Amino acid sequence: MRRRWHGLLALALLAFDAFDASFVGAKESSRSSRPSRLVARASVWQMGGLTGPGARELTAEFRRCYRENPFPEKLSLFFPDAERIIGTFYEQNYSSPDFLGTVDRVFRQLHAWPSAWPVLEQLLDLEHPWSRPYCEQVIATGEWSPFDFVSVSLETLRPLQRYPLSELRAQSLTGFKVLDRWLRALEHEEHDDPETRRLLQAFKAQDEVNAAEQVMRLRPLEDLLEYQLFRVLAQVFRACDATGSEAMTAIVTARDARQRTILHVAAEQGTSRLAELFLNAVTPSDRSFFAQATDYGGYTAEDLARLAGFTETAKKIRELGGEAKSVAPAEAWKLFPQEEGGQSLPKDSGGWKEDETGVPAEWLGDGRTEIDSISASQFEWETFEKHYVAPRRPLLIKGGVRMSVSDRRKFTREGLVEVAGSRKVTAYATPYENDFREVQAVEMSVEDYASFLDHRLDDLQEPNLSYVFERLPEDEGPLGFARSPPKLLADHVKLRSAQFVWGGSLMGSPLHHHVDAVNSLLYGRKLWFLKPPAQQEFRKTVVYQDLMKGGPQGLRVMQQGGDLLYVPQDWAHGALCLNQCIGLAHEFDVKSQTSPVPVETVTAGLGVAAAGVAFFSAAIIYWLVTHV
């Protein structure tokens, strides 16, 4: 019997591999790789339009717990009554499609609230009669995308991305009490779970360091959230296993628009537990297959973990899945077309001073750029999206700031004063410094700030570091021309935000991180330093003072006037002006239709190969029990 299963398994895996390469024209599945609205806007209550069995009772319960949180848009911490929700379900027809739709909506809403994850564990307990039908009729049929549920996001806890607990308490005692309720709930749970206790203690210890150093390092918080989510997904895996192989096959063989499995997603985030959970959900003979599965750029899960700096996650994948034979390019910049005739960069200064007063020579190193770089004439969107945006590699595009002569003139000293001379600008030593502490901004007109830059370094003992880093609203008037994203990317991205960046020598931004962004430098010279997601930090300090203590940290990048710098999502990055410099920063999302591969699942082509993956032997069940 075992030989028969192994034979069927080998055939299924061959079909899986062939399907991966050829199935492009199939009908697009309803399982989307994009986060659902409930996940993308997790802080917003989404149950208001609930209809069907138990809708009135469930809506009332969610309204009650939602009213308890005075800051629902900032802290998605809600505490629904598990007994009331489950009791409502017991009054319904468990196998009704309408009822299962209600279960699905409740599942999604609870997943959007980290404080409600313990309720999620209970929701699909095998003792409930709806757990099996939910797995068989929702998960197994492709109506449930695992990509909506495997990402650890701090968006639901936005204040904790920027403030330690002590600062939150000082800012808003009412808001802090909501957060404290969640932490106390975890502390109550720790009596039964030593791992929760360990992770909670690590988070609190790091929080004290964050407060003392004014640097937000959030890996311990992410580890805590990862473990809580791991417990939820482990329960989902148990419930799916009880229905047979179809539901589990639907989960582990799912691919997103970039042809990634959920193992790729876990690896990119550095969530080792989720990667381990995935690989232990398949037989040992299948782990190598999934560990070696590549996305549409040729990247294995291990590749993505290493590119993001998560060496422990990469090691765990290799331990369980063996050595992966990646076809991802080590030197991705060589995939761009060869440069023809070189790239001519603008020679003029735009009227801005070019002297590098006060910058120690050792900060500059040998002047090399330590990330990939190409010329603007080599740029090609598909290569950029597939090998830089998707796997999160930074890239310097020399001469990539392409503008008409008339638009470029607006960034010269004379042109800027002409088009926006009377517009007021706000400057701080650290961008948006008033968000972190009480501090008086420097406010003056564009024309006056231009004059201020000429004289601010008269006293090098106490240089004035008031730096303009200003978000431009959609209805921006005088500086509205600066909102447009760079021409190289304009047709392929959706703009999230645009910042106008302007300053002089020794001014800049400390290490911080956010979504994908491109930074255009029109005139001047900037020193950047970057760190991969595994070394992520958000500093609320002054970059010049940081450098005085120890020099630049991370990969160095030298940006000249006319250069475009792409910084991937979650990469920490900081910058220092080496002379008077003016530029733009644009945060963006890639337009979904630019992805070259349609959203699809392997099971859509294979028809759920029951013999394709054998799940959860007694040993695997034992592993889950001992790890949760």
XYZ file of C-alpha atoms in Angstrom:
628
model
C 0.000 0.000 0.000
C 2.842 2.381 0.851
C 4.484 1.747 -2.544
C 1.185 2.575 -4.271
C 0.928 5.904 -2.407
C 4.516 6.759 -3.242
C 3.886 6.046 -6.919
C 0.773 8.207 -6.993
C 2.608 10.912 -5.101
C 5.447 10.975 -7.623
C 2.973 11.308 -10.510
C 1.138 14.118 -8.745
C 4.322 16.023 -8.042
C 5.356 15.721 -11.680
C 1.966 17.082 -12.670
C 2.401 19.884 -10.142
C 5.757 20.803 -11.687
C 4.430 20.708 -15.235
C 1.396 22.728 -14.262
C 3.621 25.359 -12.657
C 5.404 25.906 -15.958
C 2.494 25.709 -18.398
C -0.806 26.637 -16.816
C -1.153 30.295 -17.772
C -4.390 30.391 -19.708
C -6.699 28.844 -17.137
C -9.641 30.683 -15.714
C -8.556 32.984 -12.884
C -9.414 31.565 -9.479
C -11.428 33.439 -6.909
C -8.591 32.897 -4.453
C -6.720 36.176 -4.512
C -3.139 36.834 -3.444
C -4.112 40.344 -2.412
C -5.157 40.845 1.208
C -8.898 40.955 1.720
C -10.443 44.236 2.785
C -10.702 42.796 6.255
C -6.963 42.255 6.380
C -5.887 45.367 4.486
C -8.076 47.621 6.636
C -7.999 45.536 9.750
C -8.641 48.431 12.094
C -12.093 49.023 10.603
C -15.091 47.014 11.735
C -16.394 45.093 8.708
C -19.297 43.119 10.139
C -21.974 45.802 9.768
C -23.436 44.293 6.595
C -23.607 40.718 7.888
C -26.678 38.817 6.712
C -27.869 35.237 7.010
C -28.148 32.837 9.950
C -27.324 34.399 13.314
C -26.575 37.776 11.732
C -28.471 39.831 14.310
C -26.839 38.185 17.325
C -23.339 38.247 15.825
C -23.651 41.860 14.705
C -24.739 42.860 18.199
C -21.713 41.096 19.704
C -19.241 42.753 17.359
C -20.833 46.141 17.934
C -20.490 45.649 21.685
C -16.799 44.793 21.623
C -16.125 47.512 19.059
C -17.688 50.176 21.302
C -15.302 49.200 24.105
C -12.276 50.441 22.150
C -12.006 54.258 22.109
C -9.281 54.132 19.408
C -10.494 51.591 16.817
C -8.634 53.247 13.941
C -5.289 53.053 15.775
C -5.494 49.906 17.871
C -7.389 46.948 16.437
C -7.748 45.366 19.846
C -11.238 44.029 20.402
C -12.356 41.295 22.755
C -15.368 39.367 21.437
C -17.124 36.831 23.647
C -16.148 33.395 22.328
C -18.990 31.608 24.143
C -21.590 33.973 22.703
C -20.279 33.604 19.136
C -19.997 29.826 19.299
C -23.354 29.572 21.074
C -24.958 31.493 18.215
C -23.457 29.064 15.711
C -24.935 26.098 17.565
C -28.418 27.439 16.878
C -27.923 27.191 13.087
C -27.895 24.593 10.304
C -24.203 23.731 10.243
C -24.017 22.517 6.648
C -26.019 25.329 5.057
C -23.993 27.340 2.488
C -25.382 30.555 4.000
C -24.271 29.485 7.443
C -20.771 28.583 6.234
C -20.572 32.020 4.618
C -21.316 33.508 8.020
C -18.576 31.395 9.609
C -16.169 32.611 6.949
C -16.977 36.283 7.552
C -16.585 35.838 11.294
C -13.276 34.012 10.740
C -11.980 36.871 8.626
C -13.048 39.539 11.072
C -11.503 37.763 14.054
C -8.287 37.285 12.088
C -8.095 41.077 11.620
C -7.925 41.563 15.401
C -4.837 40.034 17.108
C -6.564 40.129 20.474
C -9.275 37.842 19.052
C -6.919 35.122 17.800
C -7.576 32.891 20.844
C -11.256 32.927 19.803
C -10.180 31.808 16.323
C -8.449 28.793 17.825
C -11.755 27.801 19.407
C -13.844 28.559 16.316
C -12.509 25.608 14.290
C -12.110 23.179 17.153
C -12.952 19.694 15.903
C -15.607 19.305 18.570
C -17.790 21.786 16.667
C -20.007 20.303 13.929
C -19.285 23.113 11.463
C -15.484 22.723 11.435
C -15.458 19.860 8.944
C -18.055 21.375 6.565
C -16.131 24.666 6.625
C -12.930 22.901 5.605
C -14.676 20.763 2.973
C -16.960 23.376 1.411
C -14.965 26.601 1.837
C -11.262 25.841 2.174
C -11.056 22.754 -0.021
C -13.082 24.300 -2.857
C -10.778 27.268 -3.278
C -13.025 29.926 -1.719
C -10.503 30.502 1.078
C -7.090 31.904 0.209
C -4.335 31.071 2.700
C -2.468 34.189 1.556
C -5.014 36.319 3.422
C -4.071 34.713 6.731
C -0.333 33.933 6.912
C 1.138 37.436 7.114
C 2.117 39.057 10.393
C 1.255 42.749 10.095
C 1.781 45.522 12.612
C -0.819 47.714 10.902
C -3.360 46.564 13.462
C -1.110 47.964 16.209
C 0.068 51.126 14.508
C 1.038 53.109 17.638
C 3.405 50.320 18.685
C 5.348 50.828 15.459
C 6.460 54.255 16.646
C 6.106 54.479 20.431
C 7.236 52.389 23.412
C 4.632 51.616 26.069
C 5.749 54.412 28.392
C 5.293 57.032 25.681
C 1.899 55.647 24.721
C 0.782 55.851 28.308
C 1.906 59.476 28.558
C 0.166 60.414 25.314
C -3.151 58.715 25.985
C -3.976 56.829 29.160
C -7.307 55.759 27.691
C -5.668 54.270 24.604
C -2.958 52.662 26.698
C -5.607 50.863 28.777
C -6.876 49.138 25.632
C -3.370 47.921 24.851
C -2.771 46.941 28.458
C -5.909 44.792 28.409
C -4.442 42.775 25.531
C -1.091 42.368 27.288
C -2.808 41.266 30.489
C -4.810 38.717 28.507
C -1.525 37.320 27.179
C -0.093 37.287 30.690
C -3.104 35.306 31.887
C -2.541 32.846 29.060
C 1.131 32.429 29.873
C 0.341 30.189 32.839
C -0.631 27.480 30.363
C 1.892 28.381 27.689
C 5.541 28.994 28.634
C 6.375 30.103 25.075
C 3.893 32.967 25.279
C 5.481 33.947 28.595
C 8.975 33.911 27.098
C 7.994 35.980 24.059
C 6.012 38.459 26.125
C 8.964 39.002 28.441
C 11.272 39.500 25.449
C 8.889 42.097 24.001
C 8.708 44.038 27.264
C 12.487 43.944 27.698
C 12.991 45.309 24.166
C 10.324 47.939 24.795
C 12.370 49.351 27.671
C 15.449 49.501 25.428
C 13.405 51.201 22.714
C 12.276 53.866 25.164
C 15.800 54.502 26.439
C 17.441 54.674 23.004
C 14.551 56.223 21.037
C 14.929 53.455 18.468
C 11.989 51.170 17.694
C 13.227 47.614 17.130
C 10.109 45.514 16.788
C 11.304 41.989 16.079
C 10.273 40.711 19.560
C 6.755 42.076 19.006
C 6.597 40.404 15.595
C 7.824 37.147 17.136
C 5.016 37.335 19.702
C 2.408 37.942 16.995
C 3.897 35.205 14.824
C 3.519 32.666 17.609
C -0.100 33.663 18.253
C -0.869 33.369 14.525
C 1.010 30.073 14.343
C -1.376 28.636 16.932
C -4.365 29.711 14.853
C -2.978 28.197 11.652
C -2.025 25.006 13.459
C -5.674 24.661 14.477
C -6.771 25.296 10.879
C -4.374 22.563 9.727
C -5.805 20.134 12.297
C -9.359 20.836 11.209
C -8.446 20.425 7.533
C -6.613 17.177 8.199
C -9.741 15.709 9.777
C -11.622 16.123 6.479
C -9.105 14.201 4.374
C -6.462 15.529 2.020
C -8.513 17.965 -0.110
C -8.511 20.962 2.237
C -4.851 20.597 3.121
C -3.974 20.147 -0.542
C -5.805 23.382 -1.315
C -3.696 25.219 1.258
C -0.204 23.911 0.589
C -0.480 23.868 -3.200
C -1.924 27.390 -3.473
C 0.075 29.906 -5.489
C -0.354 33.668 -5.611
C 0.038 36.086 -8.533
C 3.816 35.749 -8.304
C 3.559 31.940 -8.215
C 4.567 31.800 -4.561
C 3.432 29.275 -2.006
C 2.704 30.247 1.573
C 6.160 28.894 2.385
C 7.567 31.766 0.301
C 5.462 34.259 2.273
C 6.615 32.871 5.608
C 10.243 32.938 4.460
C 10.081 36.533 3.226
C 8.760 37.616 6.643
C 11.273 35.566 8.591
C 8.471 33.697 10.347
C 10.302 30.453 11.025
C 7.447 28.815 12.930
C 5.050 29.234 10.015
C 7.668 27.868 7.606
C 8.167 24.882 9.900
C 4.412 24.360 10.221
C 4.075 24.275 6.441
C 6.906 21.813 5.896
C 5.709 19.539 8.690
C 2.276 19.445 7.059
C 3.652 17.337 4.208
C 5.452 14.028 4.267
C 9.241 14.096 4.579
C 9.574 12.965 0.971
C 7.517 15.983 -0.179
C 9.363 18.637 1.817
C 12.202 18.806 -0.662
C 9.731 19.439 -3.474
C 8.123 22.415 -1.725
C 11.437 23.764 -0.444
C 12.685 23.820 -4.045
C 9.484 25.293 -5.531
C 10.275 28.595 -7.260
C 8.204 31.679 -7.928
C 7.931 33.340 -11.341
C 11.364 34.924 -10.887
C 13.045 31.628 -10.004
C 13.259 32.338 -6.251
C 12.844 29.593 -3.674
C 11.534 30.309 -0.196
C 15.095 30.028 1.102
C 16.208 32.628 -1.454
C 13.654 35.131 -0.171
C 14.622 34.512 3.448
C 18.303 35.114 2.707
C 17.662 38.253 0.646
C 15.731 39.696 3.594
C 18.513 38.743 6.009
C 16.553 36.034 7.851
C 19.331 33.471 8.072
C 17.644 31.393 10.801
C 14.497 30.984 8.698
C 16.609 29.995 5.682
C 18.460 27.497 7.857
C 15.201 25.983 9.133
C 13.878 25.543 5.585
C 17.113 23.845 4.557
C 17.068 21.564 7.614
C 13.575 20.318 6.804
C 13.552 20.522 3.024
C 17.162 19.919 2.094
C 19.358 21.980 -0.176
C 17.321 23.963 -2.693
C 18.579 24.293 -6.261
C 17.677 27.889 -6.923
C 17.693 29.387 -10.401
C 17.400 32.947 -9.075
C 20.122 35.246 -10.417
C 22.801 36.243 -7.924
C 23.641 39.292 -10.044
C 20.190 40.395 -11.112
C 21.446 43.687 -12.534
C 23.022 41.739 -15.402
C 19.524 40.838 -16.609
C 18.852 44.412 -17.673
C 19.742 45.339 -21.280
C 23.340 46.357 -21.799
C 24.049 50.053 -21.604
C 24.360 51.792 -24.928
C 26.637 54.798 -25.074
C 26.582 55.556 -21.367
C 24.279 57.842 -19.424
C 24.928 61.561 -19.378
C 24.084 63.159 -16.039
C 23.252 66.831 -15.595
C 26.352 68.910 -14.951
C 24.781 72.047 -13.498
C 24.143 72.576 -9.779
C 20.755 74.197 -10.242
C 22.002 77.201 -8.330
C 22.451 75.193 -5.118
C 25.764 75.246 -3.232
C 27.896 72.151 -3.759
C 30.443 72.467 -0.938
C 30.409 69.558 1.553
C 31.097 71.530 4.695
C 31.418 69.501 7.906
C 31.194 65.983 6.441
C 34.014 63.752 7.816
C 35.847 61.875 5.067
C 35.509 58.554 6.931
C 31.709 58.710 6.614
C 32.073 58.471 2.871
C 34.254 55.355 2.934
C 35.737 54.686 -0.471
C 32.745 56.238 -2.229
C 31.465 52.918 -3.574
C 27.773 52.065 -3.780
C 27.192 48.736 -1.997
C 23.930 47.802 -3.717
C 23.131 46.978 -7.341
C 23.120 49.917 -9.744
C 22.277 50.429 -13.405
C 21.982 53.296 -15.838
C 18.558 54.715 -16.679
C 19.095 53.635 -20.297
C 19.179 50.011 -19.102
C 15.962 50.152 -17.096
C 13.241 47.680 -18.012
C 10.076 47.400 -15.912
C 9.540 43.621 -16.073
C 13.075 42.847 -14.933
C 12.813 45.474 -12.216
C 9.472 44.158 -10.923
C 10.463 40.502 -11.068
C 13.973 40.726 -9.610
C 13.891 43.821 -7.406
C 10.363 44.735 -6.311
C 9.145 41.149 -5.856
C 12.187 39.743 -3.969
C 12.819 43.113 -2.272
C 16.235 44.102 -3.591
C 17.285 47.781 -3.480
C 18.497 49.362 -6.716
C 20.216 52.626 -7.685
C 19.240 53.885 -11.149
C 21.814 56.409 -12.298
C 20.218 59.230 -14.216
C 16.797 57.749 -13.453
C 15.184 61.097 -12.587
C 13.860 61.951 -16.019
C 11.988 65.234 -16.394
C 11.226 67.772 -19.044
C 13.462 70.830 -19.085
C 10.611 72.975 -17.797
C 9.802 70.635 -14.878
C 13.464 70.270 -13.949
C 13.852 74.044 -13.858
C 11.240 74.189 -11.073
C 13.752 72.453 -8.785
C 16.544 74.937 -9.414
C 16.979 77.666 -6.859
C 15.668 80.344 -9.201
C 12.801 78.204 -10.513
C 11.615 77.041 -7.083
C 11.469 80.581 -5.708
C 9.633 81.646 -8.839
C 6.847 79.004 -8.679
C 6.533 78.543 -4.885
C 8.488 81.360 -3.204
C 5.707 82.372 -0.823
C 4.641 78.853 0.163
C 5.351 78.058 3.798
C 7.480 75.007 4.596
C 8.019 73.284 7.936
C 11.402 71.921 8.983
C 12.613 69.669 11.809
C 15.959 68.117 12.716
C 14.205 64.729 12.297
C 11.373 64.391 9.759
C 7.950 64.624 11.428
C 9.683 65.113 14.757
C 6.554 66.663 16.290
C 4.941 63.201 16.104
C 7.454 61.916 18.666
C 7.968 64.782 21.105
C 7.087 68.384 21.818
C 9.342 70.458 19.632
C 9.059 73.801 17.874
C 9.281 73.593 14.092
C 11.124 76.044 11.896
C 8.533 77.637 9.626
C 9.330 80.029 6.820
C 8.621 80.669 3.163
C 10.404 78.758 0.401
C 12.287 81.918 -0.515
C 13.430 82.520 3.074
C 14.451 78.861 3.564
C 16.639 79.054 0.451
C 18.450 82.012 2.020
C 18.630 80.238 5.384
C 20.523 77.317 3.779
C 23.320 79.665 2.701
C 24.162 80.801 6.258
C 23.165 77.951 8.600
C 26.694 76.501 8.814
C 28.388 79.690 9.929
C 28.728 78.013 13.351
C 29.880 74.421 12.851
C 29.853 73.781 16.607
C 26.048 73.886 16.612
C 24.821 73.454 13.034
C 21.159 74.152 12.433
C 19.715 70.874 11.104
C 16.176 72.006 10.274
C 15.328 69.745 7.328
C 12.279 70.049 5.062
C 10.579 66.685 4.634
C 7.006 67.549 3.845
C 4.124 65.331 2.722
C 2.300 66.858 -0.238
C -1.510 66.583 -0.133
C -3.533 65.688 -3.213
C -4.761 69.266 -3.492
C -1.244 70.740 -3.183
C -0.980 74.012 -5.091
C 2.494 75.592 -5.540
C 4.398 72.292 -5.207
C 1.792 70.162 -6.957
C 4.233 69.418 -9.775
C 6.305 67.387 -7.275
C 3.566 64.814 -6.651
C 3.972 62.953 -9.940
C 5.913 59.664 -9.579
C 9.089 59.190 -11.666
C 8.464 58.582 -15.357
C 10.261 55.229 -15.321
C 7.610 53.850 -12.963
C 4.575 56.043 -13.587
C 2.578 53.596 -15.750
C 3.100 50.675 -13.385
C 2.494 52.001 -9.866
C -0.245 53.499 -7.741
C 0.934 56.447 -5.667
C 0.507 56.174 -1.901
C 2.164 59.409 -0.891
C 4.626 62.042 -2.094
C 7.139 63.993 0.012
C 9.085 67.106 -0.883
C 12.650 66.814 0.477
C 15.007 69.779 0.795
C 17.987 70.636 2.960
C 21.681 71.254 3.295
C 24.884 69.601 4.414
C 24.552 67.349 7.522
C 20.734 67.288 7.352
C 18.796 64.123 6.643
C 16.619 61.256 7.860
C 17.549 58.588 10.425
C 16.922 54.903 9.752
C 13.237 54.155 9.199
C 11.117 51.797 7.084
C 7.798 51.627 5.259
C 6.302 50.353 1.994
C 8.046 50.394 -1.398
C 9.469 53.817 -2.260
C 11.605 55.590 -4.832
C 13.742 58.573 -3.914
C 14.553 61.143 -6.589
C 17.488 63.496 -6.113
C 17.263 66.460 -8.494
C 20.321 68.380 -7.316
C 23.005 67.755 -4.723
C 24.629 64.653 -3.275
C 23.367 62.225 -0.625
C 24.840 59.416 1.413
C 22.350 56.601 2.122
C 22.665 53.604 4.384
C 20.318 50.620 4.177
C 19.559 47.551 6.280
C 17.526 44.458 5.248
C 14.208 43.600 6.963
C 15.900 41.276 9.467
C 17.806 44.322 10.848
C 14.820 46.638 10.663
C 14.661 49.625 13.016
C 12.903 52.958 13.240
C 14.971 55.730 14.803
C 13.505 58.880 16.309
C 16.939 60.434 16.658
C 18.848 63.003 14.569
C 20.830 61.321 11.822
C 23.840 63.651 12.188
C 24.073 62.849 15.904
C 23.793 59.127 15.151
C 26.674 59.354 12.703
C 28.806 61.308 15.154
C 28.509 58.358 17.559
C 29.609 55.654 15.150
C 29.384 56.505 11.480
C 26.973 55.042 8.906
C 25.490 51.632 9.667
C 24.465 49.229 6.892
C 25.011 49.222 3.128
C 26.271 52.552 1.780
C 24.843 54.179 -1.329
C 26.147 57.366 -2.922
C 23.365 59.201 -4.753
C 24.222 61.962 -7.202
C 21.908 64.588 -8.644
C 19.671 62.924 -11.231
C 19.820 59.459 -9.609
C 16.782 57.433 -8.575
C 17.001 55.097 -5.554
C 14.508 52.268 -5.061
C 14.101 51.146 -1.428
C 12.030 47.958 -1.015
C 9.289 47.438 1.520
C 10.544 46.878 5.085
C 14.138 47.839 4.307
C 15.452 50.319 6.889
C 17.045 53.331 5.251
C 18.504 56.679 6.278
C 20.108 59.516 4.365
C 22.465 62.441 4.907
C 22.785 65.452 2.607
C 26.423 66.083 1.731
C 25.647 69.540 0.367
C 22.533 71.506 -0.545
C 20.146 68.965 -2.016
C 16.569 68.880 -3.229
C 14.476 65.866 -4.158
C 11.317 63.816 -3.797
C 10.188 60.595 -2.144
C 7.296 58.575 -3.534
C 5.735 55.601 -1.742
C 3.803 53.282 -4.046
C 2.018 49.993 -4.704
C 2.557 48.003 -7.874
C -0.570 47.938 -10.015
C -1.975 44.428 -9.869
C -2.462 44.107 -13.609
C 1.272 44.507 -14.178
C 1.946 41.107 -12.610
C 2.691 38.847 -15.605
C 1.135 35.684 -14.131
C -2.605 35.462 -13.308
C -3.762 34.459 -9.842
C -4.144 30.706 -9.852
C -3.903 27.592 -7.742
C -2.394 24.260 -8.506
C -5.551 22.503 -7.361
C -7.529 24.380 -10.024
C -5.547 22.522 -12.670
C -5.093 19.173 -10.929
C -8.628 18.851 -9.609
C -7.411 18.209 -6.048
C -5.098 15.245 -6.385
C -5.988 13.200 -3.326
C -2.748 11.281 -3.608
C -0.734 14.408 -4.333
C 0.231 15.161 -0.769
C -0.081 12.893 2.246
C -0.688 14.845 5.411
C -0.338 14.535 9.125
C 0.846 11.129 10.014
C 0.813 10.298 13.709
C 4.264 11.865 13.959
C 3.046 15.160 12.524
C 0.070 15.254 14.879
C 2.497 14.690 17.731
C 4.688 17.553 16.460
C 1.746 19.953 16.454
C 0.614 18.920 19.911
C 4.074 19.405 21.376
C 4.638 22.764 19.639
C 1.334 24.456 20.422
